[in-house]
Each structure stands twice: as structure tokens, then as C-alpha cells.
Amino acid sequence: MYLSNTSTGKKALAVVVAAGAILAVSVRDTAPGRQPDTLPPPHLADVALFEEIQAWLDPASGTATARTSPDGRPFYEKIRTRGESFGLFIGAADGDAVRNLLRRIPFGAQIVAVAERHEIDPLLVAAVAQTESAFDTLAVSPKGALGLMQMMPATAEQYGVANVYDPSENLDAGASYLASLLRRFDGDLVLALAAYNAGPGKVSRFQGMPPFRETRKFTNSVLRLYVEHHRAAWAAVNPRGLDFAVLAGG
């Protein structure tokens, strides 16, 4: 289950961000009278990774949710180029904080249920639903996509949806479909979201992000919300940002 993996994520993060955690770990684990005079310097790669994680966490930086990077590249490319730090930022989510956040999001209880069922991040499902329909259960797109997750009728039928306007049914089908796309594209979040919008055939045909403005805008919008949701969950339990003493003791 996604929400049960948080302790593993925190331990992984504590190890990787050794640029700061090394001090807390060494002082904690060294017996009195045996503490070394000096501690080994952190690896430059760890320092860079730590700085990237801080950038995901810091809303004041403006880079975490900007539509484009300073060099003009779209936001989804930033996810790609900073994949390791992004993965740690997402993977270290606190399950209780995520659930508490979802209580304030429309259909949060249903989102948690379908995300658990299909082993997918509930905050990702929430970001897709918000982008697709603004949580309008009766939403209909110009192309005929329906309901919270904007399921096309053929896809909804494929996933056994009897009433596409029923929130639980629509969310369940959408989460299942999104999970299948993540598996199909080997966990590549950017390609899975692009496929959710444009169809997996288009992503395969173009061997990457299709050159469609709508698809790129959709992908950026979902990812931006996804980061904002995770940052809010982080802030709820780590108001000081990366607290190395807490992480090292995780």
C-alpha cells in the first residue's frame, strides 16, 4: 500500500541527505568519550541532492511550482532532470499528514480508498481530478470526457463503470487507469500523465511527450498541484523544513 511505505521513505531520505544528517547521526551514535575530533565531509553529490530537496520544499523559491524553469524548459522537464530528489521528496511523505490533507480536499475519503486499492499516490489522484474537472462530478469536456477524472466513455466501459457521474466509480476507474499507465511506462510519471491526457498510443508513437499544447499544459498543471500537495503535507509535520535530527532518528 502506498501510505504504508512512509517509514522506508524517511529512512532513505535520511541516508541520502548526509550533507546535514551526518552530524546528527555521528553525535547520536558515538559513545561518550569516543567522539571523533573531526567528521568526514559530506559528498558534493549529497550536498547537491540536499539543495534540490530543499528547493522542492521551499515555496519562496518559486522554482518548485513554476510553469517553466529559468532556462525556459517546461516544468515536467524539471521533474525529469531532478528525478532523484523529486522521488525522495514524494516518497518520504508522511501517511497521516497525507490523510489529514485529503480531509480538506473534495472527495478525499474516496480518493484515499481508490488509491489504496490500486497502490497509487492519493495526492496524485487528487491532482488529476482537480486538473481534469475541478472536482465537478458532472463535468463534460468538449471531447466527451466525463466526470471527476474525465473518463472517455469507451475507457469507462472498459473499466466497468456503470455510472460515470458517480464519484466513487469514476475515481476508482480513473485511479486504476492511471496506475496501469504508470506500469506501462515503467513508472515514468511524466509519460503516464501525458498518456492519460493524449492516450498511450500517442506517447508511444512520439516516443515521449507528444507535441500537443493541451497535453503539455495538462501535465504541467497536474505536476504543479502534486508538488503543492506534497509540500503542504511536508509542512504539516516538518514546519522547519528538513530537520536532520528528526530525519536521522526516523
mmCIF file of C-alpha atoms in Angstrom:
data_model
loop_
_atom_site.group_PDB
_atom_site.id
_atom_site.type_symbol
_atom_site.label_atom_id
_atom_site.label_comp_id
_atom_site.label_asym_id
_atom_site.label_seq_id
_atom_site.Cartn_x
_atom_site.Cartn_y
_atom_site.Cartn_z
ATOM 1 C CA MET A 1 0.000 0.000 0.000
ATOM 2 C CA TYR A 2 1.280 3.435 -0.851
ATOM 3 C CA LEU A 3 0.558 5.061 2.503
ATOM 4 C CA SER A 4 2.322 2.312 4.451
ATOM 5 C CA ASN A 5 5.709 2.974 2.880
ATOM 6 C CA THR A 6 6.444 6.247 4.669
ATOM 7 C CA SER A 7 8.967 4.932 7.221
ATOM 8 C CA THR A 8 11.064 3.445 4.434
ATOM 9 C CA GLY A 9 10.957 6.731 2.551
ATOM 10 C CA LYS A 10 12.071 8.705 5.589
ATOM 11 C CA LYS A 11 14.995 6.360 6.261
ATOM 12 C CA ALA A 12 16.080 6.552 2.627
ATOM 13 C CA LEU A 13 15.924 10.319 2.751
ATOM 14 C CA ALA A 14 17.925 10.435 5.993
ATOM 15 C CA VAL A 15 20.686 8.418 4.367
ATOM 16 C CA VAL A 16 20.848 10.360 1.127
ATOM 17 C CA VAL A 17 20.877 13.858 2.631
ATOM 18 C CA ALA A 18 24.068 13.115 4.530
ATOM 19 C CA ALA A 19 25.255 16.646 3.873
ATOM 20 C CA GLY A 20 23.490 17.622 7.089
ATOM 21 C CA ALA A 21 22.368 14.401 8.679
ATOM 22 C CA ILE A 22 25.933 13.167 9.124
ATOM 23 C CA LEU A 23 26.344 15.448 12.132
ATOM 24 C CA ALA A 24 23.208 14.241 13.857
ATOM 25 C CA VAL A 25 23.962 10.589 13.157
ATOM 26 C CA SER A 26 27.571 10.758 14.320
ATOM 27 C CA VAL A 27 26.817 12.591 17.569
ATOM 28 C CA ARG A 28 23.908 10.293 18.343
ATOM 29 C CA ASP A 29 25.632 7.004 17.613
ATOM 30 C CA THR A 30 29.100 7.665 19.047
ATOM 31 C CA ALA A 31 29.588 6.698 22.696
ATOM 32 C CA PRO A 32 30.685 9.419 25.185
ATOM 33 C CA GLY A 33 34.428 9.880 25.233
ATOM 34 C CA ARG A 34 34.808 8.248 21.835
ATOM 35 C CA GLN A 35 33.502 11.021 19.609
ATOM 36 C CA PRO A 36 35.967 11.766 16.808
ATOM 37 C CA ASP A 37 37.699 15.130 16.615
ATOM 38 C CA THR A 38 36.523 15.575 13.039
ATOM 39 C CA LEU A 39 33.707 14.221 10.926
ATOM 40 C CA PRO A 40 34.086 13.199 7.296
ATOM 41 C CA PRO A 41 32.939 15.922 4.909
ATOM 42 C CA PRO A 42 29.694 15.261 3.053
ATOM 43 C CA HIS A 43 29.922 14.226 -0.565
ATOM 44 C CA LEU A 44 29.277 17.009 -3.046
ATOM 45 C CA ALA A 45 26.597 14.883 -4.677
ATOM 46 C CA ASP A 46 24.778 14.648 -1.333
ATOM 47 C CA VAL A 47 25.024 18.413 -0.873
ATOM 48 C CA ALA A 48 23.538 18.995 -4.325
ATOM 49 C CA LEU A 49 20.767 16.494 -3.644
ATOM 50 C CA PHE A 50 20.004 18.136 -0.313
ATOM 51 C CA GLU A 51 19.749 21.535 -2.005
ATOM 52 C CA GLU A 52 17.386 20.126 -4.629
ATOM 53 C CA ILE A 53 15.126 18.627 -1.963
ATOM 54 C CA GLN A 54 15.059 21.955 -0.159
ATOM 55 C CA ALA A 55 14.023 23.611 -3.422
ATOM 56 C CA TRP A 56 11.033 21.262 -3.704
ATOM 57 C CA LEU A 57 10.070 22.148 -0.139
ATOM 58 C CA ASP A 58 10.554 25.909 -0.315
ATOM 59 C CA PRO A 59 7.555 27.778 -1.754
ATOM 60 C CA ALA A 60 9.510 31.047 -1.618
ATOM 61 C CA SER A 61 11.991 29.746 -4.166
ATOM 62 C CA GLY A 62 9.318 29.921 -6.855
ATOM 63 C CA THR A 63 11.033 27.116 -8.758
ATOM 64 C CA ALA A 64 9.080 24.221 -7.313
ATOM 65 C CA THR A 65 5.796 25.097 -8.989
ATOM 66 C CA ALA A 66 6.803 27.489 -11.760
ATOM 67 C CA ARG A 67 5.333 26.638 -15.149
ATOM 68 C CA THR A 68 8.768 26.827 -16.715
ATOM 69 C CA SER A 69 12.339 26.596 -15.458
ATOM 70 C CA PRO A 70 14.621 29.645 -15.542
ATOM 71 C CA ASP A 71 16.089 28.287 -18.774
ATOM 72 C CA GLY A 72 12.630 28.203 -20.368
ATOM 73 C CA ARG A 73 12.081 24.458 -20.177
ATOM 74 C CA PRO A 74 8.610 23.251 -19.103
ATOM 75 C CA PHE A 75 8.054 22.146 -15.529
ATOM 76 C CA TYR A 76 7.750 18.478 -16.446
ATOM 77 C CA GLU A 77 11.335 18.575 -17.704
ATOM 78 C CA LYS A 78 12.437 19.700 -14.254
ATOM 79 C CA ILE A 79 10.839 16.553 -12.840
ATOM 80 C CA ARG A 80 12.907 14.553 -15.289
ATOM 81 C CA THR A 81 16.234 16.285 -14.653
ATOM 82 C CA ARG A 82 15.770 16.255 -10.871
ATOM 83 C CA GLY A 83 14.192 12.852 -10.686
ATOM 84 C CA GLU A 84 16.190 11.547 -7.728
ATOM 85 C CA SER A 85 15.417 14.464 -5.437
ATOM 86 C CA PHE A 86 11.805 14.562 -6.640
ATOM 87 C CA GLY A 87 11.411 10.860 -5.900
ATOM 88 C CA LEU A 88 12.748 11.304 -2.372
ATOM 89 C CA PHE A 89 10.570 14.351 -1.786
ATOM 90 C CA ILE A 90 7.474 12.413 -2.873
ATOM 91 C CA GLY A 91 8.460 9.064 -1.361
ATOM 92 C CA ALA A 92 9.112 10.416 2.129
ATOM 93 C CA ALA A 93 5.531 11.623 2.569
ATOM 94 C CA ASP A 94 4.012 11.073 5.999
ATOM 95 C CA GLY A 95 0.892 8.935 5.646
ATOM 96 C CA ASP A 96 -1.039 10.635 8.441
ATOM 97 C CA ALA A 97 -0.228 14.083 7.048
ATOM 98 C CA VAL A 98 -1.405 12.991 3.601
ATOM 99 C CA ARG A 99 -4.685 11.688 5.010
ATOM 100 C CA ASN A 100 -5.222 14.859 7.021
ATOM 101 C CA LEU A 101 -4.608 16.948 3.923
ATOM 102 C CA LEU A 102 -7.073 14.880 1.923
ATOM 103 C CA ARG A 103 -9.762 15.510 4.525
ATOM 104 C CA ARG A 104 -9.718 19.117 3.322
ATOM 105 C CA ILE A 105 -9.885 18.132 -0.357
ATOM 106 C CA PRO A 106 -13.222 17.298 -2.022
ATOM 107 C CA PHE A 107 -13.905 13.547 -2.144
ATOM 108 C CA GLY A 108 -10.800 12.951 -0.029
ATOM 109 C CA ALA A 109 -12.098 9.774 1.607
ATOM 110 C CA GLN A 110 -12.966 8.219 -1.755
ATOM 111 C CA ILE A 111 -9.592 9.255 -3.156
ATOM 112 C CA VAL A 112 -7.755 7.541 -0.291
ATOM 113 C CA ALA A 113 -9.821 4.389 -0.783
ATOM 114 C CA VAL A 114 -9.208 4.054 -4.525
ATOM 115 C CA ALA A 115 -5.538 4.996 -4.179
ATOM 116 C CA GLU A 116 -5.018 2.274 -1.581
ATOM 117 C CA ARG A 117 -6.858 -0.219 -3.782
ATOM 118 C CA HIS A 118 -4.724 0.494 -6.828
ATOM 119 C CA GLU A 119 -1.460 1.245 -4.978
ATOM 120 C CA ILE A 120 -1.075 4.763 -6.282
ATOM 121 C CA ASP A 121 -0.341 8.044 -4.510
ATOM 122 C CA PRO A 122 -3.668 9.576 -3.391
ATOM 123 C CA LEU A 123 -2.241 13.066 -3.825
ATOM 124 C CA LEU A 124 -1.585 12.249 -7.478
ATOM 125 C CA VAL A 125 -5.187 11.118 -7.923
ATOM 126 C CA ALA A 126 -6.346 14.331 -6.246
ATOM 127 C CA ALA A 127 -4.146 16.441 -8.525
ATOM 128 C CA VAL A 128 -5.503 14.721 -11.637
ATOM 129 C CA ALA A 129 -9.133 15.104 -10.530
ATOM 130 C CA GLN A 130 -8.625 18.765 -9.670
ATOM 131 C CA THR A 131 -6.964 19.475 -13.013
ATOM 132 C CA GLU A 132 -9.438 17.470 -15.049
ATOM 133 C CA SER A 133 -12.749 18.590 -13.556
ATOM 134 C CA ALA A 134 -12.121 20.978 -10.636
ATOM 135 C CA PHE A 135 -13.915 18.247 -8.657
ATOM 136 C CA ASP A 136 -17.134 18.697 -10.646
ATOM 137 C CA THR A 137 -18.851 15.308 -10.742
ATOM 138 C CA LEU A 138 -20.963 16.370 -13.734
ATOM 139 C CA ALA A 139 -18.112 17.806 -15.805
ATOM 140 C CA VAL A 140 -18.218 17.110 -19.545
ATOM 141 C CA SER A 141 -15.344 18.115 -21.808
ATOM 142 C CA PRO A 142 -15.707 19.277 -25.424
ATOM 143 C CA LYS A 143 -14.277 15.900 -26.441
ATOM 144 C CA GLY A 144 -16.799 13.960 -24.380
ATOM 145 C CA ALA A 145 -14.735 13.073 -21.300
ATOM 146 C CA LEU A 146 -16.966 12.672 -18.255
ATOM 147 C CA GLY A 147 -16.962 13.125 -14.507
ATOM 148 C CA LEU A 148 -14.319 13.757 -11.876
ATOM 149 C CA MET A 149 -11.448 12.019 -13.661
ATOM 150 C CA GLN A 150 -12.771 12.913 -17.131
ATOM 151 C CA MET A 151 -13.093 9.361 -18.348
ATOM 152 C CA MET A 152 -13.857 8.797 -22.009
ATOM 153 C CA PRO A 153 -16.965 6.598 -22.409
ATOM 154 C CA ALA A 154 -15.024 3.739 -24.012
ATOM 155 C CA THR A 155 -12.422 3.748 -21.232
ATOM 156 C CA ALA A 156 -15.114 3.943 -18.563
ATOM 157 C CA GLU A 157 -16.865 0.951 -20.122
ATOM 158 C CA GLN A 158 -13.564 -0.938 -20.263
ATOM 159 C CA TYR A 159 -13.140 -0.402 -16.513
ATOM 160 C CA GLY A 160 -16.679 -1.499 -15.724
ATOM 161 C CA VAL A 161 -18.144 1.869 -14.788
ATOM 162 C CA ALA A 162 -21.943 1.700 -14.569
ATOM 163 C CA ASN A 163 -22.487 5.368 -13.715
ATOM 164 C CA VAL A 164 -19.677 7.639 -14.863
ATOM 165 C CA TYR A 165 -21.069 10.507 -12.777
ATOM 166 C CA ASP A 166 -20.841 8.535 -9.546
ATOM 167 C CA PRO A 167 -17.776 9.915 -7.703
ATOM 168 C CA SER A 168 -16.602 6.590 -6.290
ATOM 169 C CA GLU A 169 -16.951 4.730 -9.582
ATOM 170 C CA ASN A 170 -15.291 7.481 -11.604
ATOM 171 C CA LEU A 171 -12.414 7.883 -9.163
ATOM 172 C CA ASP A 172 -11.879 4.138 -8.975
ATOM 173 C CA ALA A 173 -11.738 3.762 -12.752
ATOM 174 C CA GLY A 174 -9.519 6.807 -13.169
ATOM 175 C CA ALA A 175 -7.088 5.675 -10.479
ATOM 176 C CA SER A 176 -6.967 2.174 -11.942
ATOM 177 C CA TYR A 177 -6.317 3.553 -15.421
ATOM 178 C CA LEU A 178 -3.616 5.914 -14.164
ATOM 179 C CA ALA A 179 -1.936 3.089 -12.248
ATOM 180 C CA SER A 180 -1.939 0.967 -15.410
ATOM 181 C CA LEU A 181 -0.271 3.795 -17.338
ATOM 182 C CA LEU A 182 2.424 4.120 -14.686
ATOM 183 C CA ARG A 183 3.126 0.407 -15.055
ATOM 184 C CA ARG A 184 3.082 0.609 -18.844
ATOM 185 C CA PHE A 185 5.613 3.437 -18.881
ATOM 186 C CA ASP A 186 7.851 1.913 -16.207
ATOM 187 C CA GLY A 187 6.912 4.386 -13.509
ATOM 188 C CA ASP A 188 7.611 7.441 -15.653
ATOM 189 C CA LEU A 189 5.185 9.929 -14.125
ATOM 190 C CA VAL A 190 5.532 12.472 -16.928
ATOM 191 C CA LEU A 191 4.748 9.958 -19.667
ATOM 192 C CA ALA A 192 1.909 8.392 -17.670
ATOM 193 C CA LEU A 193 0.229 11.777 -17.263
ATOM 194 C CA ALA A 194 0.771 12.613 -20.920
ATOM 195 C CA ALA A 195 -0.811 9.274 -21.825
ATOM 196 C CA TYR A 196 -3.749 9.946 -19.502
ATOM 197 C CA ASN A 197 -4.474 13.086 -21.498
ATOM 198 C CA ALA A 198 -3.491 12.180 -25.050
ATOM 199 C CA GLY A 199 -3.692 8.393 -24.939
ATOM 200 C CA PRO A 200 -0.866 5.863 -24.558
ATOM 201 C CA GLY A 201 -0.716 5.306 -28.295
ATOM 202 C CA LYS A 202 0.277 8.917 -28.889
ATOM 203 C CA VAL A 203 3.031 8.734 -26.279
ATOM 204 C CA SER A 204 4.388 5.548 -27.836
ATOM 205 C CA ARG A 205 4.130 6.994 -31.329
ATOM 206 C CA PHE A 206 6.150 10.091 -30.433
ATOM 207 C CA GLN A 207 8.444 8.111 -28.119
ATOM 208 C CA GLY A 208 7.922 10.681 -25.379
ATOM 209 C CA MET A 209 5.859 13.763 -24.673
ATOM 210 C CA PRO A 210 3.508 14.385 -27.629
ATOM 211 C CA PRO A 211 3.828 17.839 -29.223
ATOM 212 C CA PHE A 212 0.347 18.883 -28.145
ATOM 213 C CA ARG A 213 -0.132 22.113 -26.209
ATOM 214 C CA GLU A 214 -3.111 20.718 -24.299
ATOM 215 C CA THR A 215 -1.180 17.640 -23.188
ATOM 216 C CA ARG A 216 1.833 19.636 -22.054
ATOM 217 C CA LYS A 217 -0.373 22.114 -20.197
ATOM 218 C CA PHE A 218 -2.275 19.281 -18.518
ATOM 219 C CA THR A 219 0.912 17.506 -17.459
ATOM 220 C CA ASN A 220 2.423 20.681 -16.055
ATOM 221 C CA SER A 221 -0.782 21.552 -14.190
ATOM 222 C CA VAL A 222 -1.073 18.132 -12.555
ATOM 223 C CA LEU A 223 2.586 18.083 -11.550
ATOM 224 C CA ARG A 224 2.406 21.581 -10.118
ATOM 225 C CA LEU A 225 -0.593 20.650 -7.952
ATOM 226 C CA TYR A 226 1.065 17.370 -6.990
ATOM 227 C CA VAL A 227 4.127 19.204 -5.698
ATOM 228 C CA GLU A 228 1.974 21.744 -3.856
ATOM 229 C CA HIS A 229 0.008 18.968 -2.136
ATOM 230 C CA HIS A 230 3.154 17.139 -1.064
ATOM 231 C CA ARG A 231 4.763 20.343 0.130
ATOM 232 C CA ALA A 232 1.685 21.037 2.281
ATOM 233 C CA ALA A 233 1.885 17.521 3.744
ATOM 234 C CA TRP A 234 5.597 18.014 4.474
ATOM 235 C CA ALA A 235 4.976 21.361 6.142
ATOM 236 C CA ALA A 236 2.364 19.852 8.444
ATOM 237 C CA VAL A 237 4.919 17.569 10.109
ATOM 238 C CA ASN A 238 8.180 19.369 9.285
ATOM 239 C CA PRO A 239 7.450 23.088 9.744
ATOM 240 C CA ARG A 240 11.187 23.800 9.838
ATOM 241 C CA GLY A 241 11.775 22.057 6.531
ATOM 242 C CA LEU A 242 14.484 19.380 6.560
ATOM 243 C CA ASP A 243 15.053 18.745 10.274
ATOM 244 C CA PHE A 244 18.108 16.489 10.240
ATOM 245 C CA ALA A 245 17.775 15.430 13.864
ATOM 246 C CA VAL A 246 14.277 14.123 13.146
ATOM 247 C CA LEU A 247 15.260 12.505 9.862
ATOM 248 C CA ALA A 248 18.298 10.788 11.329
ATOM 249 C CA GLY A 249 16.195 9.379 14.120
ATOM 250 C CA GLY A 250 13.481 8.249 11.674
#
